[in-house]
Short mmCIF file of C-alpha atoms and ligand atoms in Angstrom, two decimals:
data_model
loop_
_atom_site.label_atom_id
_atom_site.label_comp_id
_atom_site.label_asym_id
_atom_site.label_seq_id
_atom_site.Cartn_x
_atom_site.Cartn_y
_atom_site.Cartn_z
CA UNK A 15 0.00 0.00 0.00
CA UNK A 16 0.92 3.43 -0.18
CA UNK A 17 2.61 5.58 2.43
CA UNK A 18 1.84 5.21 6.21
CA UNK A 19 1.36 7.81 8.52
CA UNK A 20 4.81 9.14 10.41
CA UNK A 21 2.59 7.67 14.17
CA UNK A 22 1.77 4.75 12.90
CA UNK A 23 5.49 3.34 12.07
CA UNK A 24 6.80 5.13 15.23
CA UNK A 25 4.64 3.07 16.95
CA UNK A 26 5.54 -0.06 14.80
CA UNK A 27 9.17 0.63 16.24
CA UNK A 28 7.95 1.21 19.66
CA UNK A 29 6.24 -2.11 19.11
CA UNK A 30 9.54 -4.05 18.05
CA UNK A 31 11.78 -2.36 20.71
CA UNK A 32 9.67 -3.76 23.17
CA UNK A 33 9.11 -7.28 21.84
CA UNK A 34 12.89 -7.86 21.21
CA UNK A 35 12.93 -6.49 25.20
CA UNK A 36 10.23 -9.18 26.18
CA UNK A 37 11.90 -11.58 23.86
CA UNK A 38 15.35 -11.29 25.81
CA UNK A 39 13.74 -11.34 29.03
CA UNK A 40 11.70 -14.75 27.79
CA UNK A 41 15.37 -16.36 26.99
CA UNK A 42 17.02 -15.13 30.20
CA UNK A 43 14.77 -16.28 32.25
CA UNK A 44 14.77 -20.05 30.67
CA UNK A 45 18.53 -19.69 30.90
CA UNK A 46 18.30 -19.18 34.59
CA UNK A 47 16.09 -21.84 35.17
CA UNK A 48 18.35 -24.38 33.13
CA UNK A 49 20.74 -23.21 35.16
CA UNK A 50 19.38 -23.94 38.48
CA UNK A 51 18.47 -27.24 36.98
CA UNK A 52 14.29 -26.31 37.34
CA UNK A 53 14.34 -27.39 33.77
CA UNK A 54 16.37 -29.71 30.99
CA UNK A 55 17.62 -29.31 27.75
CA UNK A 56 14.81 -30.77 26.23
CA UNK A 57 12.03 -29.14 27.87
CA UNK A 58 13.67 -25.61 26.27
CA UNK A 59 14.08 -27.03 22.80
CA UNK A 60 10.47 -28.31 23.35
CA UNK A 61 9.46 -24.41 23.94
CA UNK A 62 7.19 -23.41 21.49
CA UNK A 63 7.94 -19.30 21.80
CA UNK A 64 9.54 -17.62 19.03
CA UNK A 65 12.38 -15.71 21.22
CA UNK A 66 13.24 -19.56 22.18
CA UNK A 67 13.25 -21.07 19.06
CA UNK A 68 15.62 -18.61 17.66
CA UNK A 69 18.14 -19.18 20.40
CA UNK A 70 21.44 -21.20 19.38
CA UNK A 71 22.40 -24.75 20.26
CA UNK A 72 25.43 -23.58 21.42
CA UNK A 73 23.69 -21.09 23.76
CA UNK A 74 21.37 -23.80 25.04
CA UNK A 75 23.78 -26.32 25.89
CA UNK A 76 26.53 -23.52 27.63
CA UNK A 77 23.86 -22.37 29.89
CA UNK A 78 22.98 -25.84 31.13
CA UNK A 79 24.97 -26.62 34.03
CA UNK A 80 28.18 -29.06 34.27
CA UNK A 81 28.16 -28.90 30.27
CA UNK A 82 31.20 -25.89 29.71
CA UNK A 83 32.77 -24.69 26.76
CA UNK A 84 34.55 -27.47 25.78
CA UNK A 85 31.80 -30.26 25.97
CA UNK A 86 29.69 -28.25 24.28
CA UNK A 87 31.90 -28.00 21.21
CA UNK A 88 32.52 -31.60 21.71
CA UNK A 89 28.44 -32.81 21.51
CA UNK A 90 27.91 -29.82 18.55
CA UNK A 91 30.81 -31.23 16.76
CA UNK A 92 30.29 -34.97 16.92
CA UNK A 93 26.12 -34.39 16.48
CA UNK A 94 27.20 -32.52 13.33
CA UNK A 95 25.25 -28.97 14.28
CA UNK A 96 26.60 -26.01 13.09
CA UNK A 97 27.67 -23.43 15.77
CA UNK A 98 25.03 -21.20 14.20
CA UNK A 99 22.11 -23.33 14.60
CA UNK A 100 19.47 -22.07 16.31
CA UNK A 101 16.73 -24.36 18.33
CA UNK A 102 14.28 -23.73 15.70
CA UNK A 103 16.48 -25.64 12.84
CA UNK A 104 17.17 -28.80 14.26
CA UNK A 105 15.81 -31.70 12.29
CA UNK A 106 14.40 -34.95 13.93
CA UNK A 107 17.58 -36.96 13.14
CA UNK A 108 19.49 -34.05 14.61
CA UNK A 109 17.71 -33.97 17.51
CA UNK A 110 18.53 -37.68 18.07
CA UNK A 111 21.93 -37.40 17.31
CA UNK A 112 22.29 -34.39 19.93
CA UNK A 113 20.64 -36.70 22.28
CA UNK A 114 23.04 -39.65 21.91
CA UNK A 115 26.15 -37.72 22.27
CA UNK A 116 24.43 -35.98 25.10
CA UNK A 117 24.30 -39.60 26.87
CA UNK A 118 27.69 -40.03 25.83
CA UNK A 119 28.73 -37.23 27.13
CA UNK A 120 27.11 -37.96 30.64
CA UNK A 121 24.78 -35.08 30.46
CA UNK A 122 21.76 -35.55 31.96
CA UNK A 123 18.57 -36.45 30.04
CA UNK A 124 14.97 -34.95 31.18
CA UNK A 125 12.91 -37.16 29.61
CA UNK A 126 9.16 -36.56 29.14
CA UNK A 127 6.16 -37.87 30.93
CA UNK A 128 3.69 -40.92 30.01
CA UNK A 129 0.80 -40.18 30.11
CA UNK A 130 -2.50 -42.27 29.42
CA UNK A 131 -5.89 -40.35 28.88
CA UNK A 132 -9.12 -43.06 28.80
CA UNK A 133 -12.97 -42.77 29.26
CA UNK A 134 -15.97 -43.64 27.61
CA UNK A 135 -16.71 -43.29 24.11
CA UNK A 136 -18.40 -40.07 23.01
CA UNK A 137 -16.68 -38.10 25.58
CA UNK A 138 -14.49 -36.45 23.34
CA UNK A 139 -11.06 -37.73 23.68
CA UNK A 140 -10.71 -37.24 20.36
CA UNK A 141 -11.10 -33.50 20.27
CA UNK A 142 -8.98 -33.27 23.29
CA UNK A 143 -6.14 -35.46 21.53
CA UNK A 144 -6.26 -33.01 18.48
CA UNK A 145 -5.99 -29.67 20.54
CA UNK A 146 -2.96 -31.09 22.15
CA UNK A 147 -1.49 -33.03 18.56
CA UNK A 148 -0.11 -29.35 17.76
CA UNK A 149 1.93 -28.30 20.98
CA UNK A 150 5.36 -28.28 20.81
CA UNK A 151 6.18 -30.55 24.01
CA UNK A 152 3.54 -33.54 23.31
CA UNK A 153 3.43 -36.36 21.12
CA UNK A 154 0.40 -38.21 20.34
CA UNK A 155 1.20 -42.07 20.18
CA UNK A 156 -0.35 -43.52 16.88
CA UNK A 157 -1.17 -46.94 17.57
CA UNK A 158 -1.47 -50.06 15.18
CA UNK A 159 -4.80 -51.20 14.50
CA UNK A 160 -6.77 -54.44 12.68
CA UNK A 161 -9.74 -52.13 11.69
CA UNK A 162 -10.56 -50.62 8.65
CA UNK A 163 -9.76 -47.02 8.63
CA UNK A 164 -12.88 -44.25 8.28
CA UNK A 165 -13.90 -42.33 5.24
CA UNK A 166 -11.67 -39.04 7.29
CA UNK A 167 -8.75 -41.30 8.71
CA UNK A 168 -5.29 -41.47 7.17
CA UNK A 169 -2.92 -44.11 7.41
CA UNK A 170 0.13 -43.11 10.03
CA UNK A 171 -1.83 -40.25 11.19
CA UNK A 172 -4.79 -41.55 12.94
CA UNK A 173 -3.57 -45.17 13.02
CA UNK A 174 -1.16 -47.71 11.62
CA UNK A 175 -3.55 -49.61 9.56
CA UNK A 176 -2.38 -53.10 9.97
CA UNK A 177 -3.43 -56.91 8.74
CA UNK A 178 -4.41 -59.62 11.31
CA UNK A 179 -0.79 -61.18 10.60
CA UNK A 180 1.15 -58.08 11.06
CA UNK A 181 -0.25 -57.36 14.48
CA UNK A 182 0.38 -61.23 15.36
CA UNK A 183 4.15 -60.28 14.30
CA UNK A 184 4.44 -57.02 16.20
CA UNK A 185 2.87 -59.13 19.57
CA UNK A 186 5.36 -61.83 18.80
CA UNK A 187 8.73 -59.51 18.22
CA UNK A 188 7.63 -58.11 21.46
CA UNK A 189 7.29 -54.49 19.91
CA UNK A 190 4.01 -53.24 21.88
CA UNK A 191 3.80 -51.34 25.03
CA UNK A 192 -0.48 -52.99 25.65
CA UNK A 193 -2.05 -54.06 22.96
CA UNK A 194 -6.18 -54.93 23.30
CA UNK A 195 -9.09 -55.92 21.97
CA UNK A 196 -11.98 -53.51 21.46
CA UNK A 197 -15.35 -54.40 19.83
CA UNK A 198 -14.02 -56.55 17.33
CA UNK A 199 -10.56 -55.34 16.36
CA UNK A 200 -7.28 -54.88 18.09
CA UNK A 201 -5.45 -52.09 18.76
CA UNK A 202 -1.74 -51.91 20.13
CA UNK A 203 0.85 -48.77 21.65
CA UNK A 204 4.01 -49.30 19.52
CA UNK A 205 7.01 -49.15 22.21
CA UNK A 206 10.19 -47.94 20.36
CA UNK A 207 7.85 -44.79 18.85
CA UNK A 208 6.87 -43.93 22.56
CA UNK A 209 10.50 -44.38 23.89
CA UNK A 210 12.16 -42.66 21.65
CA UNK A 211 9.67 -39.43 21.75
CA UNK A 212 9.96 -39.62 25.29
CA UNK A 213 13.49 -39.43 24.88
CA UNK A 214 13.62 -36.37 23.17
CA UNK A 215 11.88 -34.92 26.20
CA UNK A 216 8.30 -35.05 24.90
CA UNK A 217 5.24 -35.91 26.91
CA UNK A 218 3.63 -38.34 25.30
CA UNK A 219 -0.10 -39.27 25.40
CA UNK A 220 -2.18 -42.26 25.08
CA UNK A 221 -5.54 -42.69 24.18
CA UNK A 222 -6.62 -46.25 24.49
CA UNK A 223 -9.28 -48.01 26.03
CA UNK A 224 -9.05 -49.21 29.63
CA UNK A 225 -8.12 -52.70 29.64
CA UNK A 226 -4.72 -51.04 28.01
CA UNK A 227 -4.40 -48.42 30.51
CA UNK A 228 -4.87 -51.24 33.17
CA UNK A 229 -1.38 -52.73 31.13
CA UNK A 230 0.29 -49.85 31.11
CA UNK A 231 0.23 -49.28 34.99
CA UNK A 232 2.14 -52.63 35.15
CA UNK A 233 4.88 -51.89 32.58
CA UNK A 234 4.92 -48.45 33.07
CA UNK A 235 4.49 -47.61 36.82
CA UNK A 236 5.46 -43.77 36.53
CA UNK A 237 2.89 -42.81 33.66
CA UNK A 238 -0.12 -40.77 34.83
CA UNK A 239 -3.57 -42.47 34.49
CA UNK A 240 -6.24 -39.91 33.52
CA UNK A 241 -9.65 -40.19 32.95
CA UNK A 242 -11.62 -38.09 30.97
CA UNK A 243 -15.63 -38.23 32.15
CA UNK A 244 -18.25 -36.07 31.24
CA UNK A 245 -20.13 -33.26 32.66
CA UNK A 246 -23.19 -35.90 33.52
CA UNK A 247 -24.48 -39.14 32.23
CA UNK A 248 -27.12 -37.20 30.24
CA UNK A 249 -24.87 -35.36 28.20
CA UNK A 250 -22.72 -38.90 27.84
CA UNK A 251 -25.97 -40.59 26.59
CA UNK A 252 -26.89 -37.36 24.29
CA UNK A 253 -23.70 -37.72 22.50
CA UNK A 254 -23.75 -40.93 21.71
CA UNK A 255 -27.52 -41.08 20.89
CA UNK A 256 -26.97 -37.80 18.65
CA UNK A 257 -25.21 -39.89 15.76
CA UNK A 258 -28.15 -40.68 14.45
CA UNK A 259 -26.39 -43.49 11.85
CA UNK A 260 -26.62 -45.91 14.49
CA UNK A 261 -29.16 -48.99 14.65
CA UNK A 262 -31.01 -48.66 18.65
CA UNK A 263 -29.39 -52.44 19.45
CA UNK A 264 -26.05 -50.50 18.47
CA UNK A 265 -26.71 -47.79 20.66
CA UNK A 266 -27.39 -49.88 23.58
CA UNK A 267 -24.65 -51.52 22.68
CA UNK A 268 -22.70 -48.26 23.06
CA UNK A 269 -24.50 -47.02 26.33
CA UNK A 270 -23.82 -50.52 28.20
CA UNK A 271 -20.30 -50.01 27.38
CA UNK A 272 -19.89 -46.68 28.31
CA UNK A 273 -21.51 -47.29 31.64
CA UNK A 274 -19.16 -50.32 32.50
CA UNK A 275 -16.20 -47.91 31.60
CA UNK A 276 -17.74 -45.16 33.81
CA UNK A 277 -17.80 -47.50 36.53
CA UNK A 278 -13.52 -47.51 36.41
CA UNK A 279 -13.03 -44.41 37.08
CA UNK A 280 -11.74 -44.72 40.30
CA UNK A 281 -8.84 -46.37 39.38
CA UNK A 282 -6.92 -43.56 37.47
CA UNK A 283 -4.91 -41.15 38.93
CA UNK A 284 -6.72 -38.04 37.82
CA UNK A 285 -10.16 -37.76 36.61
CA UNK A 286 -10.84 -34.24 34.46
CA UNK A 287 -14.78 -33.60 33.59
CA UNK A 288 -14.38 -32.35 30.17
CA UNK A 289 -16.97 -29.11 30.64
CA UNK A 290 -14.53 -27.55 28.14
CA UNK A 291 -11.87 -29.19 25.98
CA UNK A 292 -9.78 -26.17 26.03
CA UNK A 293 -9.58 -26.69 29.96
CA UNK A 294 -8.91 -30.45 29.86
CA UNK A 295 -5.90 -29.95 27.37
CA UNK A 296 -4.30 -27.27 29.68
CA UNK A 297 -4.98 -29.07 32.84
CA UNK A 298 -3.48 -32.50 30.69
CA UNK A 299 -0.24 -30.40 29.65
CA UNK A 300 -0.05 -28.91 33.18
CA UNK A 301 -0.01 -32.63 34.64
CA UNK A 302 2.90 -33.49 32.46
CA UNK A 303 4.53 -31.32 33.27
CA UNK A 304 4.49 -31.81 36.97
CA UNK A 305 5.04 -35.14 36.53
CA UNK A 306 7.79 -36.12 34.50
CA UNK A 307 11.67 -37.04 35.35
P1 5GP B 418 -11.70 -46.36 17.57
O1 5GP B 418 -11.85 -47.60 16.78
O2 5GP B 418 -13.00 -45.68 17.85
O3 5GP B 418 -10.67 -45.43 16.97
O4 5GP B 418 -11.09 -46.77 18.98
C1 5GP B 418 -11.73 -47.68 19.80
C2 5GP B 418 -11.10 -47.70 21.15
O5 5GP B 418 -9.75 -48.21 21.07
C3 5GP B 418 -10.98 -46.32 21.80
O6 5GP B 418 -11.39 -46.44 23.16
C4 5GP B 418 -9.52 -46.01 21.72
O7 5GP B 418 -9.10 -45.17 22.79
C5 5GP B 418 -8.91 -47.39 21.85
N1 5GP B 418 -7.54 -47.49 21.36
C6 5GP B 418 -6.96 -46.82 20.34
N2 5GP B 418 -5.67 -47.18 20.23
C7 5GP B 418 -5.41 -48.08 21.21
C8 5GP B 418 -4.25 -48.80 21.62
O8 5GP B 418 -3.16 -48.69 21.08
N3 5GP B 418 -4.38 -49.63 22.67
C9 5GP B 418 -5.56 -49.80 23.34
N4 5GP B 418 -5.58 -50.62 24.37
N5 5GP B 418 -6.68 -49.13 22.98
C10 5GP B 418 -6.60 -48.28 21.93
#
């Protein structure tokens, strides 16, 4: 467009003065807390902000404490980062790489949480799952499944879409965290993919059905439990009566089985009523965070 007024771009550098002021403040004050060990390595480079993402490697890992000058150079070098890279550039296999010579190098790892998010069909886990899919420090676990995918589902997005024999060969190479069965098909948390995300600091969540939770309290006795119930059992039975596709033996069906999966509630660790999805992800990514080690 054509010229601006003389206010307007004063204000416009007004505007940038201060955000490069509230940007440094934003990076000193994750330095510090790196620093005084309140937070890891991973949980900055897992910090979605802007004034973060632009800091460099080299910066990140010189502020943590024990690192130094020299070990520093050492990880950068051998993880084959550039001394200019900033947070914001590093590529997944990078990322891994710094990791590894990280645990070679004795630095300590903050790895992120596990957690497990169940409750009854039609509460919205779903919705909940896709507000979180997009923040920075979680990673949603795509499971393997024998079902056929949906008209809207993609193939290692919403699932690994997987044949009867496949599965039998993932159970058999030992490669799942729980595996179940659910009306008909089975459905299985790949390990490695959950490891290795966790590894790289993120909090990873699972949304499976309970008899898997129940499986992953066994093999996984530090992951947080939560259950996701709704507002009342009216609302429950309203959303699952409101797809109207379904025959009324198939939504009894649905209603017995959401009542039986009410009724284990009490054995998570955290039960969120999900009046507002908005609230349930923040309280999820709040839990996380206080949980992990
Ligand atoms: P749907 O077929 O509607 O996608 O999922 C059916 C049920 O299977 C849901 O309760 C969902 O949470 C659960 N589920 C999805 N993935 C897994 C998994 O990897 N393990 C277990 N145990 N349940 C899962």
């Amino acid at each position: 467009m054509s010229t601006r007024p003389p206010i307007r771009s004063r204000e416009e550098r007004l505007a940038a003065g201060e955000s490069a002021v509230i940007a440094r403040r934003e990076r000193a004050s994750v330095k510090q807390a790196l620093a005084q060990g309140e937070i890891g390595i991973f949980d900055v480079i897992n910090d979605g902000r802007e004034s973060i993402q632009r800091m460099r490697v080299s910066e990140l890992l010189d502020s943590a404490p024990g690192i130094g000058a020299r070990r520093t150079f050492t990880i950068m070098a051998k993880a084959g980062i550039s001394d200019t890279r900033r947070i914001g550039g590093l590529g997944i296999h990078q990322l891994r790489k710094l990791r590894n010579e990280m645990i070679l190098n004795k630095v300590p790892i903050n790895e992120g949480a596990l957690i497990v998010m169940s409750g009854p069909g039609g509460v919205g886990k779903s919705t909940i799952t896709s507000h979180l899919r997009n923040h920075p420090s979680v990673w949603i676990s795509v499971s393997a499944t024998t079902r056929d995918p949906r008209d809207n589902e993609r193939d290692g997005y919403d699932y690994h879409f997987v044949t009867d024999e496949k599965f039998d060969q993932l159970i058999s190479k030992n490669e799942f965290l729980e595996w179940a069965e659910f009306a008909g098909a089975r459905y299985g948390t790949i390990r490695n993919s959950v490891e290795d995300a966790r590894k790289l600091g993120k909090h990873v969540v699972l949304e499976i059905e309970i008899a898997g939770a129940r499986q992953i309290r066994k093999v996984e006795p530090s992951a947080l439990l939560v259950f996701i119930a709704p507002p009342s059992w009216d609302h429950l039975v309203e959303r699952l009566t409101a797809r109207g596709t379904d025959s009324p033996e198939r939504r009894a069906a649905r209603l017995a089985l959401a009542e039986e999966e009410m009724a284990c509630a009490s054995e998570f660790d955290e039960v969120l009523i999900n009046h507002q999805v908005e609230e349930v992800a923040a309280a999820l990514l709040s839990l996380a965070t206080s949980r992990k080690k």
